[in-house]
PDB file of C-alpha atoms in Angstrom:
ATOM      1  CA  UNK V   1     140.320 185.952 243.201  1.00  0.00           C
ATOM      2  CA  UNK V   2     142.376 183.051 241.859  1.00  0.00           C
ATOM      3  CA  UNK V   3     146.099 183.465 241.235  1.00  0.00           C
ATOM      4  CA  UNK V   4     147.880 181.433 238.554  1.00  0.00           C
ATOM      5  CA  UNK V   5     150.749 179.841 240.495  1.00  0.00           C
ATOM      6  CA  UNK V   6     152.818 179.253 237.336  1.00  0.00           C
ATOM      7  CA  UNK V   7     156.195 177.845 238.451  1.00  0.00           C
ATOM      8  CA  UNK V   8     155.184 177.852 242.116  1.00  0.00           C
ATOM      9  CA  UNK V   9     153.524 174.614 241.024  1.00  0.00           C
ATOM     10  CA  UNK V  10     157.018 173.096 241.087  1.00  0.00           C
ATOM     11  CA  UNK V  11     157.746 173.406 244.849  1.00  0.00           C
ATOM     12  CA  UNK V  12     154.126 173.274 246.017  1.00  0.00           C
ATOM     13  CA  UNK V  13     152.833 170.348 243.946  1.00  0.00           C
ATOM     14  CA  UNK V  14     155.381 168.451 241.852  1.00  0.00           C
ATOM     15  CA  UNK V  15     158.231 168.351 244.373  1.00  0.00           C
ATOM     16  CA  UNK V  16     156.059 166.952 247.208  1.00  0.00           C
ATOM     17  CA  UNK V  17     154.688 164.336 244.801  1.00  0.00           C
ATOM     18  CA  UNK V  18     158.208 163.395 243.704  1.00  0.00           C
ATOM     19  CA  UNK V  19     159.398 163.143 247.313  1.00  0.00           C
ATOM     20  CA  UNK V  20     156.405 160.911 248.064  1.00  0.00           C
ATOM     21  CA  UNK V  21     156.444 158.570 245.063  1.00  0.00           C
ATOM     22  CA  UNK V  22     160.008 158.459 243.735  1.00  0.00           C
ATOM     23  CA  UNK V  23     163.321 157.064 244.965  1.00  0.00           C
ATOM     24  CA  UNK V  24     165.524 160.143 244.677  1.00  0.00           C
ATOM     25  CA  UNK V  25     168.551 158.192 243.428  1.00  0.00           C
ATOM     26  CA  UNK V  26     166.877 155.694 241.096  1.00  0.00           C
ATOM     27  CA  UNK V  27     167.860 156.032 237.456  1.00  0.00           C
ATOM     28  CA  UNK V  28     164.483 156.990 236.022  1.00  0.00           C
ATOM     29  CA  UNK V  29     165.516 155.941 232.520  1.00  0.00           C
ATOM     30  CA  UNK V  30     164.606 152.392 233.556  1.00  0.00           C
ATOM     31  CA  UNK V  31     160.962 153.478 233.313  1.00  0.00           C
ATOM     32  CA  UNK V  32     159.634 152.603 229.828  1.00  0.00           C
ATOM     33  CA  UNK V  33     158.283 156.136 229.442  1.00  0.00           C
ATOM     34  CA  UNK V  34     161.780 157.609 229.896  1.00  0.00           C
ATOM     35  CA  UNK V  35     163.766 154.854 228.174  1.00  0.00           C
ATOM     36  CA  UNK V  36     165.005 157.300 225.540  1.00  0.00           C
ATOM     37  CA  UNK V  37     167.431 158.677 228.138  1.00  0.00           C
ATOM     38  CA  UNK V  38     169.258 155.335 228.509  1.00  0.00           C
ATOM     39  CA  UNK V  39     171.704 156.381 225.790  1.00  0.00           C
ATOM     40  CA  UNK V  40     173.171 159.208 227.849  1.00  0.00           C
ATOM     41  CA  UNK V  41     176.250 158.598 229.954  1.00  0.00           C
ATOM     42  CA  UNK V  42     174.912 160.063 233.212  1.00  0.00           C
ATOM     43  CA  UNK V  43     171.953 158.864 235.302  1.00  0.00           C
ATOM     44  CA  UNK V  44     168.601 160.613 235.210  1.00  0.00           C
ATOM     45  CA  UNK V  45     167.531 160.752 238.857  1.00  0.00           C
ATOM     46  CA  UNK V  46     164.824 162.630 240.711  1.00  0.00           C
ATOM     47  CA  UNK V  47     167.569 164.283 242.764  1.00  0.00           C
ATOM     48  CA  UNK V  48     169.145 165.696 239.587  1.00  0.00           C
ATOM     49  CA  UNK V  49     165.792 166.817 238.228  1.00  0.00           C
ATOM     50  CA  UNK V  50     164.659 168.471 241.462  1.00  0.00           C
ATOM     51  CA  UNK V  51     167.940 170.373 241.793  1.00  0.00           C
ATOM     52  CA  UNK V  52     168.061 171.297 238.080  1.00  0.00           C
ATOM     53  CA  UNK V  53     171.398 169.487 237.626  1.00  0.00           C
ATOM     54  CA  UNK V  54     170.295 166.900 235.029  1.00  0.00           C
ATOM     55  CA  UNK V  55     171.828 168.750 232.076  1.00  0.00           C
ATOM     56  CA  UNK V  56     168.481 169.687 230.542  1.00  0.00           C
ATOM     57  CA  UNK V  57     167.849 172.999 228.756  1.00  0.00           C
ATOM     58  CA  UNK V  58     165.485 175.477 230.380  1.00  0.00           C
ATOM     59  CA  UNK V  59     162.635 175.021 227.940  1.00  0.00           C
ATOM     60  CA  UNK V  60     161.329 173.513 224.722  1.00  0.00           C
ATOM     61  CA  UNK V  61     157.900 173.922 223.118  1.00  0.00           C
ATOM     62  CA  UNK V  62     155.662 171.028 224.101  1.00  0.00           C
ATOM     63  CA  UNK V  63     154.644 168.961 221.072  1.00  0.00           C
ATOM     64  CA  UNK V  64     153.590 165.688 222.697  1.00  0.00           C
ATOM     65  CA  UNK V  65     156.725 163.774 221.699  1.00  0.00           C
ATOM     66  CA  UNK V  66     158.853 162.061 224.373  1.00  0.00           C
ATOM     67  CA  UNK V  67     161.384 164.614 225.593  1.00  0.00           C
ATOM     68  CA  UNK V  68     164.399 162.422 224.771  1.00  0.00           C
ATOM     69  CA  UNK V  69     163.201 162.239 221.168  1.00  0.00           C
ATOM     70  CA  UNK V  70     162.537 165.961 220.979  1.00  0.00           C
ATOM     71  CA  UNK V  71     166.048 166.739 222.224  1.00  0.00           C
ATOM     72  CA  UNK V  72     167.565 164.910 219.232  1.00  0.00           C
ATOM     73  CA  UNK V  73     165.771 167.129 216.695  1.00  0.00           C
ATOM     74  CA  UNK V  74     167.483 170.146 215.096  1.00  0.00           C
ATOM     75  CA  UNK V  75     166.744 173.135 217.310  1.00  0.00           C
ATOM     76  CA  UNK V  76     167.875 176.789 217.227  1.00  0.00           C
ATOM     77  CA  UNK V  77     170.118 176.520 220.264  1.00  0.00           C
ATOM     78  CA  UNK V  78     171.460 179.749 221.763  1.00  0.00           C
ATOM     79  CA  UNK V  79     169.150 181.951 219.698  1.00  0.00           C
ATOM     80  CA  UNK V  80     166.944 182.748 222.716  1.00  0.00           C
ATOM     81  CA  UNK V  81     167.566 182.715 226.512  1.00  0.00           C
ATOM     82  CA  UNK V  82     165.139 179.785 226.850  1.00  0.00           C
ATOM     83  CA  UNK V  83     166.960 177.763 224.172  1.00  0.00           C
ATOM     84  CA  UNK V  84     170.307 177.111 225.853  1.00  0.00           C
ATOM     85  CA  UNK V  85     171.925 173.715 226.423  1.00  0.00           C
ATOM     86  CA  UNK V  86     173.937 173.359 229.659  1.00  0.00           C
ATOM     87  CA  UNK V  87     177.566 172.275 229.306  1.00  0.00           C
ATOM     88  CA  UNK V  88     179.088 169.845 231.798  1.00  0.00           C
ATOM     89  CA  UNK V  89     181.987 171.161 233.882  1.00  0.00           C
ATOM     90  CA  UNK V  90     184.413 168.627 235.347  1.00  0.00           C
ATOM     91  CA  UNK V  91     181.985 165.843 234.524  1.00  0.00           C
ATOM     92  CA  UNK V  92     178.993 167.474 236.232  1.00  0.00           C
ATOM     93  CA  UNK V  93     176.316 169.893 235.117  1.00  0.00           C
ATOM     94  CA  UNK V  94     175.855 173.213 236.905  1.00  0.00           C
ATOM     95  CA  UNK V  95     172.307 173.896 238.021  1.00  0.00           C
ATOM     96  CA  UNK V  96     170.284 175.200 235.076  1.00  0.00           C
ATOM     97  CA  UNK V  97     166.669 176.046 235.855  1.00  0.00           C
ATOM     98  CA  UNK V  98     164.590 173.753 233.661  1.00  0.00           C
ATOM     99  CA  UNK V  99     160.854 173.341 233.188  1.00  0.00           C
ATOM    100  CA  UNK V 100     161.659 170.124 231.330  1.00  0.00           C
ATOM    101  CA  UNK V 101     163.028 168.407 234.417  1.00  0.00           C
ATOM    102  CA  UNK V 102     159.723 168.935 236.171  1.00  0.00           C
ATOM    103  CA  UNK V 103     157.874 167.535 233.187  1.00  0.00           C
ATOM    104  CA  UNK V 104     159.935 164.348 233.583  1.00  0.00           C
ATOM    105  CA  UNK V 105     159.281 164.250 237.340  1.00  0.00           C
ATOM    106  CA  UNK V 106     155.532 164.488 236.776  1.00  0.00           C
ATOM    107  CA  UNK V 107     155.654 161.822 234.076  1.00  0.00           C
ATOM    108  CA  UNK V 108     157.663 159.550 236.387  1.00  0.00           C
ATOM    109  CA  UNK V 109     155.169 160.092 239.223  1.00  0.00           C
ATOM    110  CA  UNK V 110     152.343 159.123 236.881  1.00  0.00           C
ATOM    111  CA  UNK V 111     154.221 156.016 235.721  1.00  0.00           C
ATOM    112  CA  UNK V 112     154.965 154.853 239.275  1.00  0.00           C
ATOM    113  CA  UNK V 113     151.583 155.713 240.797  1.00  0.00           C
ATOM    114  CA  UNK V 114     149.298 154.832 237.900  1.00  0.00           C
ATOM    115  CA  UNK V 115     147.356 158.077 238.443  1.00  0.00           C
ATOM    116  CA  UNK V 116     147.355 161.466 236.786  1.00  0.00           C
ATOM    117  CA  UNK V 117     149.673 164.159 238.085  1.00  0.00           C
ATOM    118  CA  UNK V 118     146.841 166.702 238.222  1.00  0.00           C
ATOM    119  CA  UNK V 119     144.538 164.468 240.270  1.00  0.00           C
ATOM    120  CA  UNK V 120     147.333 163.412 242.628  1.00  0.00           C
ATOM    121  CA  UNK V 121     148.356 167.038 243.084  1.00  0.00           C
ATOM    122  CA  UNK V 122     144.849 168.234 243.820  1.00  0.00           C
ATOM    123  CA  UNK V 123     144.220 165.407 246.266  1.00  0.00           C
ATOM    124  CA  UNK V 124     147.476 166.045 248.130  1.00  0.00           C
ATOM    125  CA  UNK V 125     147.382 169.846 248.207  1.00  0.00           C
ATOM    126  CA  UNK V 126     143.786 171.017 247.771  1.00  0.00           C
ATOM    127  CA  UNK V 127     145.014 173.443 245.097  1.00  0.00           C
ATOM    128  CA  UNK V 128     143.288 173.721 241.720  1.00  0.00           C
ATOM    129  CA  UNK V 129     144.613 172.215 238.477  1.00  0.00           C
ATOM    130  CA  UNK V 130     143.577 173.836 235.206  1.00  0.00           C
ATOM    131  CA  UNK V 131     141.112 174.321 233.639  1.00  0.00           C
ATOM    132  CA  UNK V 132     139.718 176.692 236.245  1.00  0.00           C
ATOM    133  CA  UNK V 133     136.133 177.774 236.781  1.00  0.00           C
ATOM    134  CA  UNK V 134     137.320 181.273 237.703  1.00  0.00           C
ATOM    135  CA  UNK V 135     139.822 182.989 235.430  1.00  0.00           C
ATOM    136  CA  UNK V 136     142.913 184.638 236.977  1.00  0.00           C
ATOM    137  CA  UNK V 137     143.809 188.124 235.772  1.00  0.00           C
ATOM    138  CA  UNK V 138     144.789 188.169 232.089  1.00  0.00           C
ATOM    139  CA  UNK V 139     148.436 188.902 231.274  1.00  0.00           C
ATOM    140  CA  UNK V 140     150.194 189.600 227.959  1.00  0.00           C
ATOM    141  CA  UNK V 141     152.330 186.741 226.549  1.00  0.00           C
ATOM    142  CA  UNK V 142     155.716 186.100 228.128  1.00  0.00           C
ATOM    143  CA  UNK V 143     159.011 185.135 226.444  1.00  0.00           C
ATOM    144  CA  UNK V 144     157.739 181.628 225.703  1.00  0.00           C
ATOM    145  CA  UNK V 145     155.774 182.965 222.726  1.00  0.00           C
ATOM    146  CA  UNK V 146     158.888 184.326 221.029  1.00  0.00           C
ATOM    147  CA  UNK V 147     160.843 181.149 221.796  1.00  0.00           C
ATOM    148  CA  UNK V 148     157.976 178.987 220.527  1.00  0.00           C
ATOM    149  CA  UNK V 149     157.972 180.769 217.177  1.00  0.00           C
ATOM    150  CA  UNK V 150     161.706 180.038 216.907  1.00  0.00           C
ATOM    151  CA  UNK V 151     161.609 176.384 217.929  1.00  0.00           C
ATOM    152  CA  UNK V 152     158.034 175.219 217.437  1.00  0.00           C
ATOM    153  CA  UNK V 153     158.742 173.399 214.155  1.00  0.00           C
ATOM    154  CA  UNK V 154     155.331 174.322 212.730  1.00  0.00           C
ATOM    155  CA  UNK V 155     153.446 173.319 215.904  1.00  0.00           C
ATOM    156  CA  UNK V 156     150.897 176.091 216.436  1.00  0.00           C
ATOM    157  CA  UNK V 157     151.374 178.336 219.462  1.00  0.00           C
ATOM    158  CA  UNK V 158     148.597 177.652 222.016  1.00  0.00           C
ATOM    159  CA  UNK V 159     146.849 180.988 222.316  1.00  0.00           C
ATOM    160  CA  UNK V 160     145.726 182.352 225.682  1.00  0.00           C
ATOM    161  CA  UNK V 161     142.407 181.166 227.096  1.00  0.00           C
ATOM    162  CA  UNK V 162     140.922 182.711 230.279  1.00  0.00           C
ATOM    163  CA  UNK V 163     140.556 179.454 232.245  1.00  0.00           C
ATOM    164  CA  UNK V 164     143.946 178.014 231.261  1.00  0.00           C
ATOM    165  CA  UNK V 165     147.453 178.851 232.549  1.00  0.00           C
ATOM    166  CA  UNK V 166     149.484 181.787 231.304  1.00  0.00           C
ATOM    167  CA  UNK V 167     152.294 179.314 230.544  1.00  0.00           C
ATOM    168  CA  UNK V 168     152.118 178.214 226.898  1.00  0.00           C
ATOM    169  CA  UNK V 169     153.428 174.692 227.493  1.00  0.00           C
ATOM    170  CA  UNK V 170     150.899 174.133 230.267  1.00  0.00           C
ATOM    171  CA  UNK V 171     148.144 175.218 227.870  1.00  0.00           C
ATOM    172  CA  UNK V 172     149.535 172.777 225.300  1.00  0.00           C
ATOM    173  CA  UNK V 173     149.345 169.856 227.745  1.00  0.00           C
ATOM    174  CA  UNK V 174     152.755 169.687 229.442  1.00  0.00           C
ATOM    175  CA  UNK V 175     152.618 168.707 233.119  1.00  0.00           C
ATOM    176  CA  UNK V 176     154.765 169.219 236.198  1.00  0.00           C
ATOM    177  CA  UNK V 177     156.165 172.714 235.755  1.00  0.00           C
ATOM    178  CA  UNK V 178     153.002 174.850 235.996  1.00  0.00           C
ATOM    179  CA  UNK V 179     149.245 174.468 235.804  1.00  0.00           C
ATOM    180  CA  UNK V 180     147.813 175.011 239.309  1.00  0.00           C
ATOM    181  CA  UNK V 181     146.063 178.033 240.824  1.00  0.00           C
ATOM    182  CA  UNK V 182     145.104 179.075 244.355  1.00  0.00           C
ATOM    183  CA  UNK V 183     143.876 181.813 246.628  1.00  0.00           C
ATOM    184  CA  UNK V 184     144.776 182.373 250.275  1.00  0.00           C
ATOM    185  CA  UNK V 185     141.879 180.293 251.563  1.00  0.00           C
ATOM    186  CA  UNK V 186     142.956 177.260 249.522  1.00  0.00           C
ATOM    187  CA  UNK V 187     146.685 177.681 249.991  1.00  0.00           C
ATOM    188  CA  UNK V 188     147.099 178.302 253.727  1.00  0.00           C
ATOM    189  CA  UNK V 189     145.970 174.825 254.912  1.00  0.00           C
ATOM    190  CA  UNK V 190     148.375 173.194 252.459  1.00  0.00           C
ATOM    191  CA  UNK V 191     151.259 175.476 253.497  1.00  0.00           C
ATOM    192  CA  UNK V 192     150.766 174.450 257.122  1.00  0.00           C
ATOM    193  CA  UNK V 193     151.432 170.850 256.045  1.00  0.00           C
ATOM    194  CA  UNK V 194     154.011 171.633 253.359  1.00  0.00           C
ATOM    195  CA  UNK V 195     156.301 173.577 255.680  1.00  0.00           C
ATOM    196  CA  UNK V 196     156.598 170.683 258.148  1.00  0.00           C
ATOM    197  CA  UNK V 197     156.334 167.599 255.936  1.00  0.00           C
ATOM    198  CA  UNK V 198     158.006 168.533 252.648  1.00  0.00           C
ATOM    199  CA  UNK V 199     159.851 171.863 252.691  1.00  0.00           C
ATOM    200  CA  UNK V 200     162.588 170.811 255.166  1.00  0.00           C
ATOM    201  CA  UNK V 201     163.614 168.054 252.724  1.00  0.00           C
ATOM    202  CA  UNK V 202     163.922 170.631 249.951  1.00  0.00           C
ATOM    203  CA  UNK V 203     166.530 172.849 251.624  1.00  0.00           C
ATOM    204  CA  UNK V 204     169.768 170.864 251.516  1.00  0.00           C
ATOM    205  CA  UNK V 205     172.168 172.354 248.918  1.00  0.00           C
ATOM    206  CA  UNK V 206     172.559 170.100 245.877  1.00  0.00           C
ATOM    207  CA  UNK V 207     173.745 172.346 243.058  1.00  0.00           C
ATOM    208  CA  UNK V 208     175.008 175.768 242.054  1.00  0.00           C
ATOM    209  CA  UNK V 209     174.234 177.633 238.847  1.00  0.00           C
ATOM    210  CA  UNK V 210     176.775 179.650 236.897  1.00  0.00           C
ATOM    211  CA  UNK V 211     175.385 182.861 238.432  1.00  0.00           C
ATOM    212  CA  UNK V 212     176.016 181.520 241.950  1.00  0.00           C
ATOM    213  CA  UNK V 213     172.431 180.532 242.812  1.00  0.00           C
ATOM    214  CA  UNK V 214     172.410 177.625 245.282  1.00  0.00           C
ATOM    215  CA  UNK V 215     169.741 175.005 244.630  1.00  0.00           C
ATOM    216  CA  UNK V 216     168.206 172.516 246.990  1.00  0.00           C
ATOM    217  CA  UNK V 217     165.466 170.121 245.886  1.00  0.00           C
ATOM    218  CA  UNK V 218     162.933 172.523 244.431  1.00  0.00           C
ATOM    219  CA  UNK V 219     163.919 175.732 246.262  1.00  0.00           C
ATOM    220  CA  UNK V 220     166.879 178.095 245.930  1.00  0.00           C
ATOM    221  CA  UNK V 221     168.708 180.122 248.548  1.00  0.00           C
ATOM    222  CA  UNK V 222     167.577 183.722 248.934  1.00  0.00           C
ATOM    223  CA  UNK V 223     170.170 186.359 248.021  1.00  0.00           C
ATOM    224  CA  UNK V 224     171.550 189.067 250.296  1.00  0.00           C
ATOM    225  CA  UNK V 225     172.481 192.592 249.276  1.00  0.00           C
ATOM    226  CA  UNK V 226     170.822 196.004 248.760  1.00  0.00           C
ATOM    227  CA  UNK V 227     167.319 195.500 247.391  1.00  0.00           C
ATOM    228  CA  UNK V 228     167.496 191.712 247.771  1.00  0.00           C
ATOM    229  CA  UNK V 229     165.081 189.670 249.870  1.00  0.00           C
ATOM    230  CA  UNK V 230     167.535 188.148 252.353  1.00  0.00           C
ATOM    231  CA  UNK V 231     168.306 191.096 254.598  1.00  0.00           C
ATOM    232  CA  UNK V 232     164.669 192.238 254.473  1.00  0.00           C
ATOM    233  CA  UNK V 233     163.410 188.813 255.569  1.00  0.00           C
ATOM    234  CA  UNK V 234     166.005 188.647 258.346  1.00  0.00           C
ATOM    235  CA  UNK V 235     164.623 191.904 259.789  1.00  0.00           C
ATOM    236  CA  UNK V 236     160.997 190.749 259.911  1.00  0.00           C
ATOM    237  CA  UNK V 237     159.666 189.476 263.285  1.00  0.00           C
ATOM    238  CA  UNK V 238     158.297 186.209 261.904  1.00  0.00           C
ATOM    239  CA  UNK V 239     159.096 183.607 264.600  1.00  0.00           C
ATOM    240  CA  UNK V 240     157.642 180.565 262.894  1.00  0.00           C
ATOM    241  CA  UNK V 241     154.687 182.274 261.246  1.00  0.00           C
ATOM    242  CA  UNK V 242     152.902 180.811 258.229  1.00  0.00           C
ATOM    243  CA  UNK V 243     151.131 183.417 256.108  1.00  0.00           C
ATOM    244  CA  UNK V 244     149.598 183.843 252.675  1.00  0.00           C
ATOM    245  CA  UNK V 245     149.349 187.439 251.464  1.00  0.00           C
ATOM    246  CA  UNK V 246     147.139 188.362 248.524  1.00  0.00           C
ATOM    247  CA  UNK V 247     148.050 191.482 246.563  1.00  0.00           C
ATOM    248  CA  UNK V 248     145.823 192.291 243.608  1.00  0.00           C
ATOM    249  CA  UNK V 249     146.956 195.863 242.904  1.00  0.00           C
ATOM    250  CA  UNK V 250     148.264 196.973 239.516  1.00  0.00           C
ATOM    251  CA  UNK V 251     150.113 200.118 240.598  1.00  0.00           C
ATOM    252  CA  UNK V 252     153.726 200.512 239.554  1.00  0.00           C
ATOM    253  CA  UNK V 253     155.865 199.323 242.482  1.00  0.00           C
ATOM    254  CA  UNK V 254     158.265 201.676 244.236  1.00  0.00           C
ATOM    255  CA  UNK V 255     161.956 201.636 243.410  1.00  0.00           C
ATOM    256  CA  UNK V 256     164.368 199.511 245.420  1.00  0.00           C
ATOM    257  CA  UNK V 257     168.172 199.511 245.200  1.00  0.00           C
ATOM    258  CA  UNK V 258     169.162 197.818 241.944  1.00  0.00           C
ATOM    259  CA  UNK V 259     172.428 196.146 242.869  1.00  0.00           C
ATOM    260  CA  UNK V 260     173.660 192.603 242.235  1.00  0.00           C
ATOM    261  CA  UNK V 261     173.452 190.134 245.139  1.00  0.00           C
ATOM    262  CA  UNK V 262     176.417 190.136 247.489  1.00  0.00           C
ATOM    263  CA  UNK V 263     176.062 186.568 248.797  1.00  0.00           C
ATOM    264  CA  UNK V 264     173.480 183.901 249.557  1.00  0.00           C
ATOM    265  CA  UNK V 265     171.428 184.084 252.717  1.00  0.00           C
ATOM    266  CA  UNK V 266     172.108 181.166 255.048  1.00  0.00           C
ATOM    267  CA  UNK V 267     168.586 181.007 256.499  1.00  0.00           C
ATOM    268  CA  UNK V 268     166.002 181.595 253.783  1.00  0.00           C
ATOM    269  CA  UNK V 269     164.971 179.637 250.684  1.00  0.00           C
ATOM    270  CA  UNK V 270     162.535 180.685 247.972  1.00  0.00           C
ATOM    271  CA  UNK V 271     160.848 180.118 244.633  1.00  0.00           C
ATOM    272  CA  UNK V 272     158.895 182.402 242.319  1.00  0.00           C
ATOM    273  CA  UNK V 273     156.319 182.058 239.559  1.00  0.00           C
ATOM    274  CA  UNK V 274     156.465 183.989 236.294  1.00  0.00           C
ATOM    275  CA  UNK V 275     152.935 185.332 236.817  1.00  0.00           C
ATOM    276  CA  UNK V 276     153.945 187.042 240.067  1.00  0.00           C
ATOM    277  CA  UNK V 277     153.696 184.792 243.158  1.00  0.00           C
ATOM    278  CA  UNK V 278     156.629 183.945 245.420  1.00  0.00           C
ATOM    279  CA  UNK V 279     157.264 181.715 248.421  1.00  0.00           C
ATOM    280  CA  UNK V 280     159.870 182.080 251.181  1.00  0.00           C
ATOM    281  CA  UNK V 281     160.766 179.412 253.748  1.00  0.00           C
ATOM    282  CA  UNK V 282     163.139 179.350 256.744  1.00  0.00           C
ATOM    283  CA  UNK V 283     163.844 175.778 257.916  1.00  0.00           C
ATOM    284  CA  UNK V 284     165.172 176.660 261.376  1.00  0.00           C
ATOM    285  CA  UNK V 285     161.751 177.769 262.666  1.00  0.00           C
ATOM    286  CA  UNK V 286     159.497 176.748 259.722  1.00  0.00           C
ATOM    287  CA  UNK V 287     158.597 180.372 258.943  1.00  0.00           C
ATOM    288  CA  UNK V 288     156.775 180.448 255.619  1.00  0.00           C
ATOM    289  CA  UNK V 289     155.415 183.375 253.608  1.00  0.00           C
ATOM    290  CA  UNK V 290     153.666 183.049 250.271  1.00  0.00           C
ATOM    291  CA  UNK V 291     152.882 186.150 248.238  1.00  0.00           C
ATOM    292  CA  UNK V 292     149.984 185.751 245.833  1.00  0.00           C
ATOM    293  CA  UNK V 293     150.548 188.641 243.471  1.00  0.00           C
ATOM    294  CA  UNK V 294     150.243 189.043 239.734  1.00  0.00           C
ATOM    295  CA  UNK V 295     152.458 190.595 237.131  1.00  0.00           C
ATOM    296  CA  UNK V 296     149.998 193.104 235.720  1.00  0.00           C
ATOM    297  CA  UNK V 297     151.040 196.735 235.836  1.00  0.00           C
ATOM    298  CA  UNK V 298     149.164 199.930 234.992  1.00  0.00           C
ATOM    299  CA  UNK V 299     146.994 199.535 231.875  1.00  0.00           C
ATOM    300  CA  UNK V 300     147.549 195.779 231.951  1.00  0.00           C
ATOM    301  CA  UNK V 301     151.191 195.834 230.877  1.00  0.00           C
ATOM    302  CA  UNK V 302     153.432 192.921 231.856  1.00  0.00           C
ATOM    303  CA  UNK V 303     155.872 194.005 234.561  1.00  0.00           C
ATOM    304  CA  UNK V 304     159.561 193.506 233.831  1.00  0.00           C
ATOM    305  CA  UNK V 305     161.611 191.125 236.025  1.00  0.00           C
ATOM    306  CA  UNK V 306     162.895 194.097 238.042  1.00  0.00           C
ATOM    307  CA  UNK V 307     159.402 195.550 238.424  1.00  0.00           C
ATOM    308  CA  UNK V 308     157.846 192.320 239.715  1.00  0.00           C
ATOM    309  CA  UNK V 309     160.815 191.999 242.090  1.00  0.00           C
ATOM    310  CA  UNK V 310     159.977 195.492 243.372  1.00  0.00           C
ATOM    311  CA  UNK V 311     156.325 194.543 243.847  1.00  0.00           C
ATOM    312  CA  UNK V 312     157.257 191.473 245.897  1.00  0.00           C
ATOM    313  CA  UNK V 313     159.750 193.520 247.908  1.00  0.00           C
ATOM    314  CA  UNK V 314     157.151 196.212 248.640  1.00  0.00           C
ATOM    315  CA  UNK V 315     154.609 193.646 249.845  1.00  0.00           C
ATOM    316  CA  UNK V 316     157.178 192.053 252.153  1.00  0.00           C
ATOM    317  CA  UNK V 317     158.194 195.477 253.471  1.00  0.00           C
ATOM    318  CA  UNK V 318     154.608 196.076 254.580  1.00  0.00           C
ATOM    319  CA  UNK V 319     154.611 193.073 256.945  1.00  0.00           C
TER     320      UNK V 319
END
């Protein structure tokens, strides 16, 4: 079975490519492709994009226009959680998780390398860019459909197709943020390399979001607290293990304590994908666990954020 990695494409594919091909502190607006960002008063660097501190909104519908041009168009800001513009505080932007930053990273990698992001990513990782020969499990639309109808400016919503990503922008042609798939057999060899060559460079704190999330370069710190992943991961006897766990069940996950995080965990970093997968990494001993799960519940319903959190928690508890 193939699992749509969704946003796990960011740390597993786009971040390693950016770390390989880009100078982290170069102002990327000097690339002709990104020249529309030269008018802004702050630099557009790979470091800012990887840590989600470039001042970009979380999401916009992909219409093929350069992003800098699209950002100047009238848009229904603050009418949907995906349509929010970050506000600078004390001259700097807080971390704001943005698919758009990873689009720019992928476009910059293509401009510098002269090759396509998808081909570079497949060659580096062995993972599969869309379109796929085998279709992952079908899921109902996510919040991007509703946001697209608000902000699409008459650009038709790209309807779901079995061999294309669940993510609407990836189906429409946007690169960098999603678009790869894997199973355990494909993913484990790449994780063995990723955890030693790339992941340690992703775990130095570079930004903090308004909710307290600490961001490195493509990963965020795991949270502690009842029902959070940090204390659970700390209890597991991992000792440098590298594992990929496939979970294809659709049963409703068991309840876990539903309490806000108490603090950030000082050992573990993570990333998730909307479709269900998650990755956890501990730099001190290179322990790495990737959960390949999907977000389908009983009768094919899309699990809520809390429900997919419970599914991931239950799978980790079984280790």
